[in-house]
Amino acid sequence: MKAPQAKKIDHIIEKHKDVRNDQYYWMNQRENPDVLQYLEDENKFADFVMQDTETLQSELFEEMKARYKKDDASLPYFFNGYWYIVRYEDGKDYPIFTRKKERLEAEEEILLDANQLADGLEYFEIGSLTVSLDNKILAFSYDKVGRRIYEINFKNLETKELYTDKIENNTGKIVWANDNEHVFYITKDENLRADKVYRHRLGEPENVLVYHEEDDTFDVGLFKTKSLDYIFIATSSTNEDEQRFIPADNVNAEWTIIQPRTEDLEYSVEHYGELFYIITNADDATNFKIVTTPVSQPSKENWVDYIPHREEVLLEGFEIFKNYFVIEERTEGLLQIKIINNDTGDAHYLEFSDPTYTAYIGINLEFDTKILRYGYTSLTKPNSTFEYDMETETSTLLKQQEVLGGKFDANNYISERIWATARDGKKIPISLVYHKNTEKNSDTPLLLYGYGSYGVTIDASFSNVRLSLLDRGFIYAIAHIRGGEYLGREWYEDGKMLQKKNTFTDFIDAGKYLTEINYTSPQHLYAMGGSAGGLLMGAVINMEPKLFAGMVAQVPFVDVVTTMLDDSIPLTTGEYDEWGNPNEEEYYQYMKSYSPYDNIVAQDYPNMLITTGFHDSQVQYWEPAKWTAKLRDLKTDDNILIFKTDMTSGHGGASGRFESLKEIALEYAFLLKIENKN
């Protein structure tokens, strides 16, 4: 079978007197039969190229699936008189949401069985569930397409009957007022931007608009404080926040703004007693600080430092208790949990021993307790949840992710953290894991993962599916490149806007360093990234096509200039503070200089697997489709290039508990196919 060759239709795009001819622009016509045929042809070609791995894919899928406990259940948590548990049953793809009144020994009540709702659907995802304060009504949301557009429904938990109320086209987030009659929810505009907050009264057909965010660079969020006393509308752009609130007991109250939006001022709010606790970058607190302010006078002039800013520590979150204050902070890339005694002011840290790991505050819904629930995982240790007695300073393991299949022993794996030097002298952290029997040399296959955008940090965490690569001799590595916040806020700022290329060169320099220290070689070095990490993949192969033997680009954002110029495409305008606004020539030219699609040239490229979802709302399917077509036309090598579209899913891939493992099995089989060939 020959590789598909997409037709070319001239489409001239002119901006700032710069003319581009986008000959694959026509692929954005979702209903065009030629588009659908092209996607189908690419899928058939991918299956043809990978047909010699079908047995391996099946083996990988069954192997990965076997590591999961089929009838697993979440750790119970207590709230408002009930223990809540989410569980899975063997043979079923979707969760069952349950609760038990007062005691874990009480009879189980099934709130919602997602398997029944998903029956007959190709795609299904639960958005959220929330129960009214009187414990009588369940509000829940779900998506049946994969576009992250949800439908809200209501269930009477006493009669088990569904209400006739149905709310469509929303974000899936639901917040109950304390009157057990009203909920608040958020709708999306035609570009899928969260823009309006409505109030709905159960049983009434009309919904009341309570807030409309007209600035198309801002999104809208909604939450209720841990105290249950206040409902918040949070509007935010990349680096600007504005939050307003009402008492949860009075849905008709006027909304009070904490602090009006101010350029580069970020903040988020929690409540306890007479105070709001706010994490913010106000007053040049680059790595954030925590302030308090009276509920009655919440504006910025009344903010008082509670946890001051520290140059060397990034504050990431906090949890309030009656007698304790707990902080999530990051120092030299590693997360730490700090416990402060409110009465004495004494403070201490939880101790973690792995060289690279993830630690985080878990679900803690009570104020008056000395028990902190937290989570911990590393590249070699499965996800674990602990309870920590803040008074006695002792931890108790509540639940650890089970790895079935009979082969896993954490002692068989080794993790490291090493530092590469970037071309500008910055030190780039790299987290690695490998089997103890794997020798590190120029013949060792190594998969380097990266993301590097939005300040999102890819921390070192356990993956039981990854064991299938490690057990076959691969080293797995994460490059903590600029654009994330691994080394603080400045690490992010130095990898966005007009510094975006630092993200790409960091990844390249990390890969080169791994070859220089003889952990691998270009013949055995592979790369992987998704979404904005797919942009990373695309930029890197244009800049250093010979550094990698193969690459997996998942739902890649690769047509940067054209997408960012089209404000009708979902989520575009809210991205200006991340990439820049190409309507301004400086940003246009810089963006064009790295945009993967615009910089494809006639040269050799590595073996590539590109994936997308037809209903993707974050990165539209046509970006990777166009990229693939242009790569096919211009590349000068005989290396593998395959493009796979899941016609039933969106940005997050296939739904169902195990369906996504088939996608991973394809990716791993692709890497192993290349490695075996090399």
XYZ file of C-alpha atoms in Angstrom:
678
model
C 0.000 0.000 0.000
C 1.259 3.468 -0.888
C 1.139 6.321 1.581
C -1.815 8.696 1.033
C -1.033 11.815 -0.936
C -3.373 14.660 -0.032
C -4.500 16.991 -2.773
C -3.236 20.571 -2.767
C -5.496 23.578 -3.119
C -3.907 27.006 -3.045
C -5.066 29.144 -0.148
C -3.288 32.448 0.301
C -2.994 33.935 3.780
C -1.477 37.407 4.000
C -0.564 39.173 7.212
C 1.864 42.000 7.889
C 2.731 41.918 4.137
C 3.888 38.323 4.588
C 2.264 35.860 2.183
C 1.811 32.145 2.940
C 0.202 29.568 0.675
C -1.491 26.956 2.872
C -2.278 24.209 0.365
C -3.868 21.929 2.951
C -6.119 24.569 4.496
C -9.142 22.769 3.020
C -8.771 20.035 5.627
C -10.572 22.181 8.204
C -13.897 21.358 6.509
C -15.145 18.823 9.025
C -18.058 17.562 6.898
C -16.194 17.503 3.573
C -16.221 13.925 2.181
C -12.681 14.437 0.864
C -11.482 15.251 4.394
C -13.153 12.190 5.848
C -11.721 10.053 3.049
C -8.222 11.378 3.686
C -8.466 10.585 7.415
C -9.767 7.115 6.584
C -6.945 6.538 4.089
C -4.358 7.571 6.674
C -5.909 5.224 9.234
C -5.781 2.333 6.756
C -2.175 3.125 5.889
C -1.228 3.246 9.574
C -2.843 -0.154 10.087
C -0.978 -1.489 7.042
C 2.403 -0.224 8.249
C 1.801 -1.574 11.754
C 0.247 -4.898 10.734
C 3.414 -6.769 11.654
C 2.966 -5.520 15.230
C -0.644 -6.629 15.697
C 0.373 -9.557 17.876
C 2.698 -7.296 19.873
C -0.024 -4.676 20.292
C -2.401 -7.314 21.586
C 0.284 -8.647 23.913
C 1.045 -5.150 25.234
C -2.641 -4.367 25.733
C -3.328 -7.544 27.695
C -0.099 -7.119 29.660
C -0.957 -3.542 30.671
C -4.588 -4.358 31.382
C -3.534 -7.285 33.592
C -1.741 -4.893 35.954
C -5.004 -3.197 36.909
C -7.273 -4.438 39.640
C -10.501 -5.087 37.774
C -12.823 -4.523 40.733
C -10.938 -1.605 42.247
C -12.420 1.105 44.468
C -11.318 4.552 45.524
C -10.365 5.419 49.057
C -13.532 6.451 50.920
C -13.814 10.064 52.027
C -16.354 11.450 54.480
C -18.515 14.474 53.746
C -21.744 15.787 55.216
C -22.781 12.549 56.894
C -21.772 10.114 54.161
C -18.781 8.088 53.026
C -18.264 8.491 49.279
C -16.639 5.726 47.195
C -16.056 5.328 43.461
C -15.612 1.744 42.347
C -15.163 -0.352 39.214
C -16.573 -3.788 38.490
C -14.773 -6.446 36.495
C -15.857 -6.367 32.860
C -17.238 -2.831 33.004
C -15.520 0.226 31.538
C -17.006 3.017 33.610
C -17.143 3.988 37.290
C -19.960 3.396 39.745
C -20.452 6.233 42.232
C -21.664 5.175 45.666
C -22.069 6.357 49.247
C -22.673 4.876 52.698
C -24.439 6.715 55.478
C -22.280 7.547 58.532
C -20.458 4.198 58.713
C -18.409 2.245 56.193
C -20.271 -0.841 57.337
C -23.589 0.687 56.270
C -25.480 -0.492 53.205
C -24.139 0.823 49.919
C -26.268 3.301 47.983
C -25.521 3.620 44.266
C -25.694 7.265 43.284
C -24.901 6.738 39.626
C -23.775 3.828 37.461
C -21.953 5.378 34.507
C -22.033 2.035 32.680
C -25.803 2.346 32.259
C -25.521 5.871 30.866
C -22.709 4.853 28.494
C -24.497 1.794 27.138
C -24.445 1.858 23.326
C -22.276 4.985 23.080
C -18.912 5.112 21.324
C -17.692 7.791 23.716
C -18.736 8.701 27.245
C -17.195 10.759 30.020
C -18.558 11.875 33.368
C -17.902 15.545 34.043
C -18.801 15.976 37.689
C -21.198 14.850 40.405
C -22.378 16.880 43.362
C -25.032 16.244 45.990
C -27.275 18.901 47.518
C -26.558 19.790 51.156
C -29.713 18.007 52.324
C -28.286 14.867 50.662
C -31.461 14.339 48.609
C -30.591 15.381 45.050
C -27.693 14.416 42.796
C -26.608 16.762 40.005
C -24.326 15.172 37.418
C -22.904 15.994 33.993
C -21.566 13.968 31.081
C -20.114 14.326 27.571
C -21.176 11.911 24.806
C -18.961 13.228 21.990
C -15.520 14.173 23.298
C -15.765 17.913 22.650
C -15.900 18.678 26.384
C -19.446 19.981 26.031
C -21.545 18.560 28.830
C -25.181 17.919 29.691
C -26.381 18.313 33.296
C -29.083 16.082 34.767
C -30.622 15.666 38.218
C -31.601 12.566 40.185
C -33.858 12.269 43.204
C -31.848 10.102 45.601
C -34.928 9.133 47.609
C -37.124 7.942 44.707
C -34.171 7.132 42.349
C -36.027 8.961 39.563
C -34.511 11.499 37.171
C -35.914 15.000 37.117
C -37.090 16.396 33.798
C -34.601 19.278 34.188
C -31.823 19.048 31.621
C -29.129 21.646 30.940
C -27.093 21.395 27.735
C -23.960 23.100 26.348
C -21.982 23.664 29.518
C -18.561 22.995 31.042
C -19.838 20.200 33.281
C -19.105 22.099 36.496
C -22.059 22.306 38.909
C -22.259 24.213 42.205
C -25.199 23.867 44.592
C -26.489 26.775 46.615
C -27.211 25.979 50.262
C -30.980 26.141 49.724
C -30.981 22.743 47.944
C -33.010 24.315 45.118
C -30.565 26.263 42.991
C -27.439 25.310 41.066
C -24.975 27.466 39.198
C -23.333 26.353 35.951
C -21.238 27.733 33.073
C -22.047 27.759 29.363
C -19.667 27.973 26.409
C -19.779 30.304 23.413
C -19.488 29.226 19.780
C -15.697 29.030 20.203
C -16.069 26.742 23.244
C -14.900 29.478 25.627
C -16.491 29.321 29.077
C -18.189 32.718 29.134
C -21.501 32.800 31.037
C -22.678 31.749 34.489
C -26.350 30.860 34.934
C -28.508 30.054 37.938
C -31.038 27.255 37.613
C -33.872 26.510 40.014
C -34.942 22.893 40.007
C -38.286 22.470 38.272
C -38.284 25.862 36.542
C -37.748 26.112 32.770
C -36.045 29.507 32.730
C -32.427 29.967 33.782
C -31.086 33.263 35.083
C -27.923 34.784 33.630
C -25.827 36.014 36.565
C -22.535 36.783 34.834
C -21.233 37.240 31.282
C -17.521 37.525 30.593
C -17.308 39.602 27.426
C -13.514 39.758 27.180
C -12.682 36.861 24.859
C -9.212 36.447 26.370
C -10.787 35.421 29.701
C -12.417 32.145 30.773
C -14.930 31.645 33.558
C -14.680 29.217 36.477
C -16.991 28.414 39.368
C -16.424 26.953 42.837
C -17.684 26.767 46.399
C -15.377 27.368 49.333
C -14.346 24.513 51.608
C -16.379 26.189 54.351
C -19.489 25.909 52.109
C -20.224 29.538 53.004
C -19.483 31.208 49.668
C -19.900 30.635 45.950
C -17.243 32.141 43.675
C -17.111 33.079 40.016
C -13.465 33.105 38.943
C -12.521 34.779 35.664
C -8.981 34.396 34.412
C -6.626 34.844 31.499
C -3.117 33.399 31.387
C -1.757 35.934 33.889
C -4.724 37.868 35.253
C -7.510 36.943 37.670
C -10.715 38.435 38.987
C -12.962 36.697 41.514
C -16.399 37.623 42.848
C -18.582 35.927 45.443
C -21.975 35.684 47.116
C -23.018 33.936 50.333
C -24.063 30.387 49.426
C -27.182 30.961 51.549
C -28.429 33.847 49.394
C -28.558 33.259 45.641
C -30.034 36.710 45.035
C -27.212 38.601 46.745
C -25.072 41.088 44.864
C -21.745 39.668 43.737
C -18.763 41.207 45.538
C -15.434 41.467 43.717
C -12.348 40.547 45.732
C -10.020 42.663 43.581
C -10.799 44.016 40.096
C -8.641 42.597 37.317
C -5.248 44.225 37.153
C -2.566 43.552 34.568
C -0.329 40.632 35.625
C -2.121 40.201 38.986
C -2.972 36.576 39.689
C -4.825 35.328 42.737
C -7.066 32.540 43.993
C -9.152 32.433 47.152
C -10.191 30.120 49.996
C -12.188 30.917 53.136
C -12.080 30.228 56.852
C -13.835 32.122 59.643
C -13.768 35.881 59.131
C -10.953 35.781 56.585
C -10.254 34.974 52.981
C -6.889 33.304 52.351
C -5.407 34.273 49.006
C -2.428 32.918 47.080
C -1.148 35.683 44.813
C 1.783 37.178 42.931
C 0.908 40.696 44.140
C 3.700 43.157 44.911
C 6.284 41.387 42.752
C 5.832 38.050 44.529
C 7.056 36.170 41.469
C 6.858 32.768 43.167
C 3.664 33.718 44.993
C 2.787 34.416 48.592
C -0.275 33.893 50.776
C -2.210 36.813 52.220
C -5.314 37.173 54.351
C -8.046 39.763 54.079
C -11.343 40.356 55.921
C -14.430 38.931 54.217
C -16.079 42.297 54.814
C -13.243 44.241 53.138
C -11.548 41.872 50.684
C -9.857 44.290 48.262
C -6.108 44.428 47.767
C -5.427 47.393 50.069
C -6.492 45.164 52.967
C -4.294 42.202 52.080
C -1.862 41.227 54.831
C 1.041 38.845 54.268
C 0.507 35.492 55.938
C 3.161 33.407 54.169
C 5.669 35.870 52.673
C 7.213 35.534 49.239
C 10.491 33.633 49.006
C 12.697 33.892 45.929
C 13.814 30.272 46.080
C 10.415 28.664 46.799
C 7.388 28.408 44.497
C 4.098 28.273 46.425
C 1.687 25.947 44.626
C -1.212 25.517 47.036
C -2.447 25.346 50.599
C -4.993 23.704 52.883
C -6.605 25.372 55.898
C -7.391 23.550 59.144
C -8.609 24.900 62.455
C -5.250 24.400 64.176
C -2.910 23.868 61.233
C -1.988 25.442 57.928
C -0.513 23.201 55.224
C 1.448 24.431 52.210
C 2.451 22.794 48.945
C 5.714 24.328 47.801
C 8.419 23.545 45.263
C 12.143 23.937 45.945
C 14.750 23.130 43.289
C 12.051 21.340 41.353
C 10.855 19.004 44.105
C 7.468 19.295 45.772
C 7.324 19.568 49.543
C 4.515 19.645 52.080
C 4.976 22.026 54.996
C 2.893 21.820 58.198
C 2.469 24.945 60.342
C 0.950 24.847 63.835
C -1.337 27.875 64.032
C -1.001 28.179 67.819
C 2.771 27.899 68.192
C 3.959 28.901 64.739
C 6.183 25.810 64.673
C 6.659 24.285 61.227
C 8.016 21.064 59.789
C 8.137 19.222 56.467
C 7.060 15.740 55.494
C 10.082 13.652 54.568
C 10.435 12.014 51.136
C 13.386 9.901 50.071
C 13.237 9.360 46.304
C 15.558 11.450 44.124
C 12.567 12.589 42.076
C 8.889 12.230 43.004
C 5.446 13.840 43.321
C 3.773 14.747 46.618
C 0.456 16.534 46.964
C -2.304 17.465 49.380
C -5.251 15.104 48.969
C -8.962 15.472 49.730
C -9.357 17.226 53.082
C -12.923 18.398 53.593
C -12.907 18.936 57.381
C -11.505 21.961 59.218
C -11.523 20.676 62.783
C -9.106 17.766 62.490
C -5.453 17.017 63.090
C -5.395 14.519 60.194
C -4.001 15.487 56.800
C -4.608 13.245 53.816
C -1.830 13.451 51.224
C -0.603 11.576 48.179
C 2.834 10.404 47.118
C 4.286 8.698 44.061
C 7.613 8.412 42.280
C 8.928 6.830 39.112
C 9.404 3.565 41.025
C 6.657 3.742 43.678
C 2.948 3.358 42.863
C 0.481 6.076 43.814
C -0.141 6.022 47.546
C -2.468 7.895 49.872
C -1.471 8.534 53.470
C -3.061 10.000 56.556
C -0.681 12.155 58.534
C -1.288 13.010 62.179
C -0.099 16.611 62.352
C 0.093 16.460 66.153
C 2.141 13.266 66.548
C 3.895 13.692 63.180
C 3.210 10.114 62.080
C 2.024 8.791 58.711
C -0.287 5.858 58.016
C -0.594 4.311 54.571
C -4.269 4.091 53.635
C -4.084 2.782 50.080
C -1.435 2.038 47.494
C -2.113 1.439 43.835
C -1.959 -2.293 43.243
C 0.153 -3.512 40.340
C -1.095 -6.948 39.424
C 0.324 -9.432 36.973
C 2.750 -11.003 39.416
C 5.953 -9.376 38.179
C 6.226 -5.941 39.758
C 8.819 -5.299 42.437
C 9.781 -1.669 43.057
C 13.301 -2.796 43.921
C 13.803 -3.877 40.310
C 13.699 -0.277 39.106
C 16.074 2.632 39.574
C 15.256 6.336 39.358
C 17.651 9.242 38.997
C 17.619 12.982 38.579
C 20.411 14.477 36.518
C 21.087 17.984 35.192
C 21.928 18.907 31.610
C 23.427 22.258 30.655
C 21.451 24.319 28.151
C 23.217 26.305 25.460
C 22.671 29.509 27.478
C 24.104 27.956 30.633
C 20.838 27.137 32.419
C 20.671 23.751 34.176
C 17.869 21.498 32.901
C 16.622 18.798 35.311
C 15.938 15.358 33.853
C 14.110 12.613 35.764
C 14.833 9.024 34.681
C 13.732 5.500 35.467
C 14.924 2.132 34.163
C 15.067 -1.545 35.079
C 18.051 -2.457 37.239
C 19.209 -4.934 34.579
C 19.280 -2.273 31.859
C 22.784 -1.180 30.972
C 23.231 2.469 30.105
C 25.232 2.725 26.908
C 25.004 3.914 23.314
C 22.814 0.933 22.373
C 20.215 1.560 25.071
C 16.801 2.782 23.867
C 15.628 5.880 25.735
C 12.252 7.642 25.500
C 12.442 11.349 26.356
C 9.137 12.989 27.285
C 8.459 16.714 27.335
C 5.688 19.314 27.568
C 6.954 22.776 28.493
C 3.966 25.157 28.269
C 1.371 27.012 30.368
C 3.491 26.678 33.499
C 2.411 23.019 33.664
C 5.002 20.871 35.398
C 5.342 17.213 34.458
C 6.383 15.695 37.754
C 7.923 12.277 38.239
C 5.115 9.812 38.929
C 4.488 6.097 38.647
C 2.937 4.480 35.596
C 2.136 0.817 35.540
C 1.734 0.824 31.748
C 5.245 2.259 31.415
C 6.590 -0.961 32.926
C 6.024 -2.588 29.536
C 8.734 -0.354 28.089
C 11.058 -0.549 31.074
C 10.879 -4.343 31.143
C 11.896 -4.365 27.479
C 15.064 -2.414 28.141
C 13.962 1.189 27.640
C 15.016 4.090 29.831
C 12.197 6.583 30.368
C 13.117 10.218 30.954
C 11.251 13.484 31.579
C 12.935 16.714 30.506
C 11.767 19.459 32.902
C 12.199 22.186 30.331
C 11.403 25.880 30.439
C 7.769 26.720 29.844
C 6.835 24.601 32.864
C 7.241 25.773 36.466
C 9.543 23.020 37.691
C 12.165 25.553 38.805
C 9.743 28.325 39.716
C 7.731 30.969 37.981
C 10.714 32.396 36.110
C 11.261 28.952 34.563
C 7.816 29.383 33.003
C 8.264 33.016 31.992
C 11.532 32.114 30.264
C 9.729 29.604 28.035
C 6.712 31.533 26.723
C 5.907 34.391 24.355
C 9.130 35.759 22.831
C 11.220 33.262 24.828
C 9.307 30.222 23.573
C 12.265 28.777 21.674
C 13.995 28.095 25.008
C 11.475 25.269 25.448
C 12.618 23.626 22.228
C 16.350 24.133 22.676
C 16.134 22.873 26.276
C 14.608 19.620 25.024
C 17.238 19.289 22.317
C 20.049 20.029 24.764
C 18.628 17.497 27.235
C 18.577 14.869 24.466
C 22.119 15.673 23.397
C 23.338 15.481 26.982
C 21.856 12.013 27.381
C 23.842 10.889 24.356
C 27.018 12.642 25.562
C 26.965 10.805 28.895
C 26.369 7.555 27.017
C 22.894 6.773 28.336
C 21.821 6.314 24.699
C 22.643 7.524 21.169
C 20.695 9.233 18.358
C 20.085 5.797 16.809
C 18.193 4.769 19.975
C 16.803 8.073 21.282
C 13.035 8.602 21.013
C 10.785 11.548 21.877
C 7.170 11.882 22.937
C 4.846 14.785 23.684
C 1.174 15.691 23.414
C -0.872 18.812 22.718
C 1.513 21.725 23.451
C 4.076 18.944 23.903
C 3.220 18.007 20.319
C 4.238 21.515 19.311
C 7.506 20.755 21.080
C 7.889 17.592 19.003
C 7.216 19.426 15.753
C 9.600 22.278 16.482
C 12.370 19.937 17.613
C 12.353 17.743 14.499
C 12.597 20.788 12.241
C 15.563 22.054 14.257
C 17.372 18.746 14.964
C 15.893 16.014 12.759
C 18.844 13.664 13.209
C 18.859 13.678 17.015
C 15.982 11.196 17.326
C 15.359 7.770 15.821
C 11.618 8.082 16.340
C 8.931 10.345 17.714
C 5.336 10.101 18.947
C 3.298 13.308 18.665
C -0.086 13.034 20.407
C -2.857 15.524 19.463
C -0.106 17.986 18.457
C -0.586 21.762 18.283
C 1.529 22.338 15.172
C -0.185 24.922 12.965
C 0.534 27.758 15.362
C 0.357 30.831 13.123
C -2.809 29.985 11.205
C -4.623 28.844 14.328
C -3.639 31.864 16.398
C -4.752 34.191 13.581
C -8.224 32.614 13.523
C -10.200 33.762 16.549
C -13.146 31.576 15.495
C -11.166 28.469 16.457
C -11.949 27.309 20.012
C -9.716 28.680 22.772
C -7.527 30.810 20.462
C -8.017 34.260 21.999
C -7.319 32.997 25.501
C -3.917 31.812 24.299
C -2.505 35.230 23.390
C -0.743 35.570 26.745
C 0.960 32.225 26.224
C 2.172 32.452 22.630
C 1.623 36.107 21.764
C -0.932 37.756 19.496
C 0.092 37.290 15.835
C -1.959 40.324 14.884
C 1.085 42.153 16.221
C 3.943 41.759 13.752
C 6.671 41.027 16.322
C 4.755 38.038 17.657
C 3.705 36.952 14.189
C 7.273 36.775 12.929
C 8.560 35.021 16.056
C 5.709 32.507 15.994
C 6.258 31.833 12.311
C 9.957 31.182 12.953
C 9.161 28.081 15.054
C 5.676 26.949 13.956
C 6.179 23.256 13.013
C 3.828 23.336 10.022
C 5.379 26.489 8.557
C 8.967 25.275 8.919
C 8.851 21.874 7.254
C 11.617 21.663 4.660
C 12.981 19.068 2.254
C 15.143 17.047 4.631
C 15.241 13.675 6.382
C 12.893 13.323 9.362
C 12.801 10.600 12.039
C 10.224 7.831 12.149
C 6.967 9.375 13.322
C 3.604 8.370 14.765
C 1.068 11.208 14.879
C -2.310 10.830 16.604
C -5.467 12.905 16.964
C -9.149 12.731 17.881
C -11.735 13.867 15.345
C -13.776 15.664 18.012
C -10.793 17.324 19.690
C -11.839 20.730 21.049
C -8.365 21.751 22.210
C -6.304 21.047 19.089
C -8.490 20.618 16.026
C -7.902 17.392 14.065
C -6.875 19.296 10.937
C -3.635 20.574 12.485
C -1.948 17.139 12.667
C -3.696 16.159 9.399
C -2.175 19.108 7.528
C 1.176 18.557 9.210
C 1.237 14.914 8.144
C 0.320 15.763 4.556
C 3.034 18.414 4.274
C 5.639 16.151 5.881
C 4.768 13.413 3.386
C 5.202 15.837 0.512
C 8.555 17.292 1.570
C 10.485 14.733 3.603
C 13.396 13.090 1.790
C 13.706 9.848 3.772
C 12.081 6.416 3.774
C 11.339 6.454 7.489
C 7.906 5.570 8.816
C 5.300 8.341 8.948
C 1.865 7.250 10.119
C -1.133 9.288 11.212
C -3.961 7.806 13.255
C -7.296 9.534 13.881
C -9.708 8.227 16.507
C -13.017 9.154 14.872
C -14.957 8.760 18.144
C -12.863 10.731 20.637
C -11.525 14.159 21.535
C -8.398 15.621 23.099
C -8.167 13.081 25.896
C -8.355 10.007 23.668
C -10.705 7.066 23.915
C -13.156 6.782 26.792
C -13.663 3.705 28.890
C -11.340 2.386 31.543
C -9.146 0.278 29.268
C -9.755 1.562 25.736
C -6.991 4.137 26.089
C -4.540 1.271 26.688
C -4.969 0.289 23.043
C -3.630 3.703 22.034
C -0.638 3.264 24.347
C -0.081 -0.251 22.994
C 0.088 1.217 19.478
C 2.613 3.851 20.597
C 4.814 1.325 22.376
C 4.614 -1.129 19.466
C 5.701 1.691 17.141
C 8.734 2.458 19.315
C 9.656 -1.210 19.639
C 9.251 -1.757 15.901
C 11.774 1.001 15.169
C 14.114 -0.139 17.919
C 14.104 -3.716 16.653
C 14.832 -2.435 13.155
C 17.770 -0.396 14.444
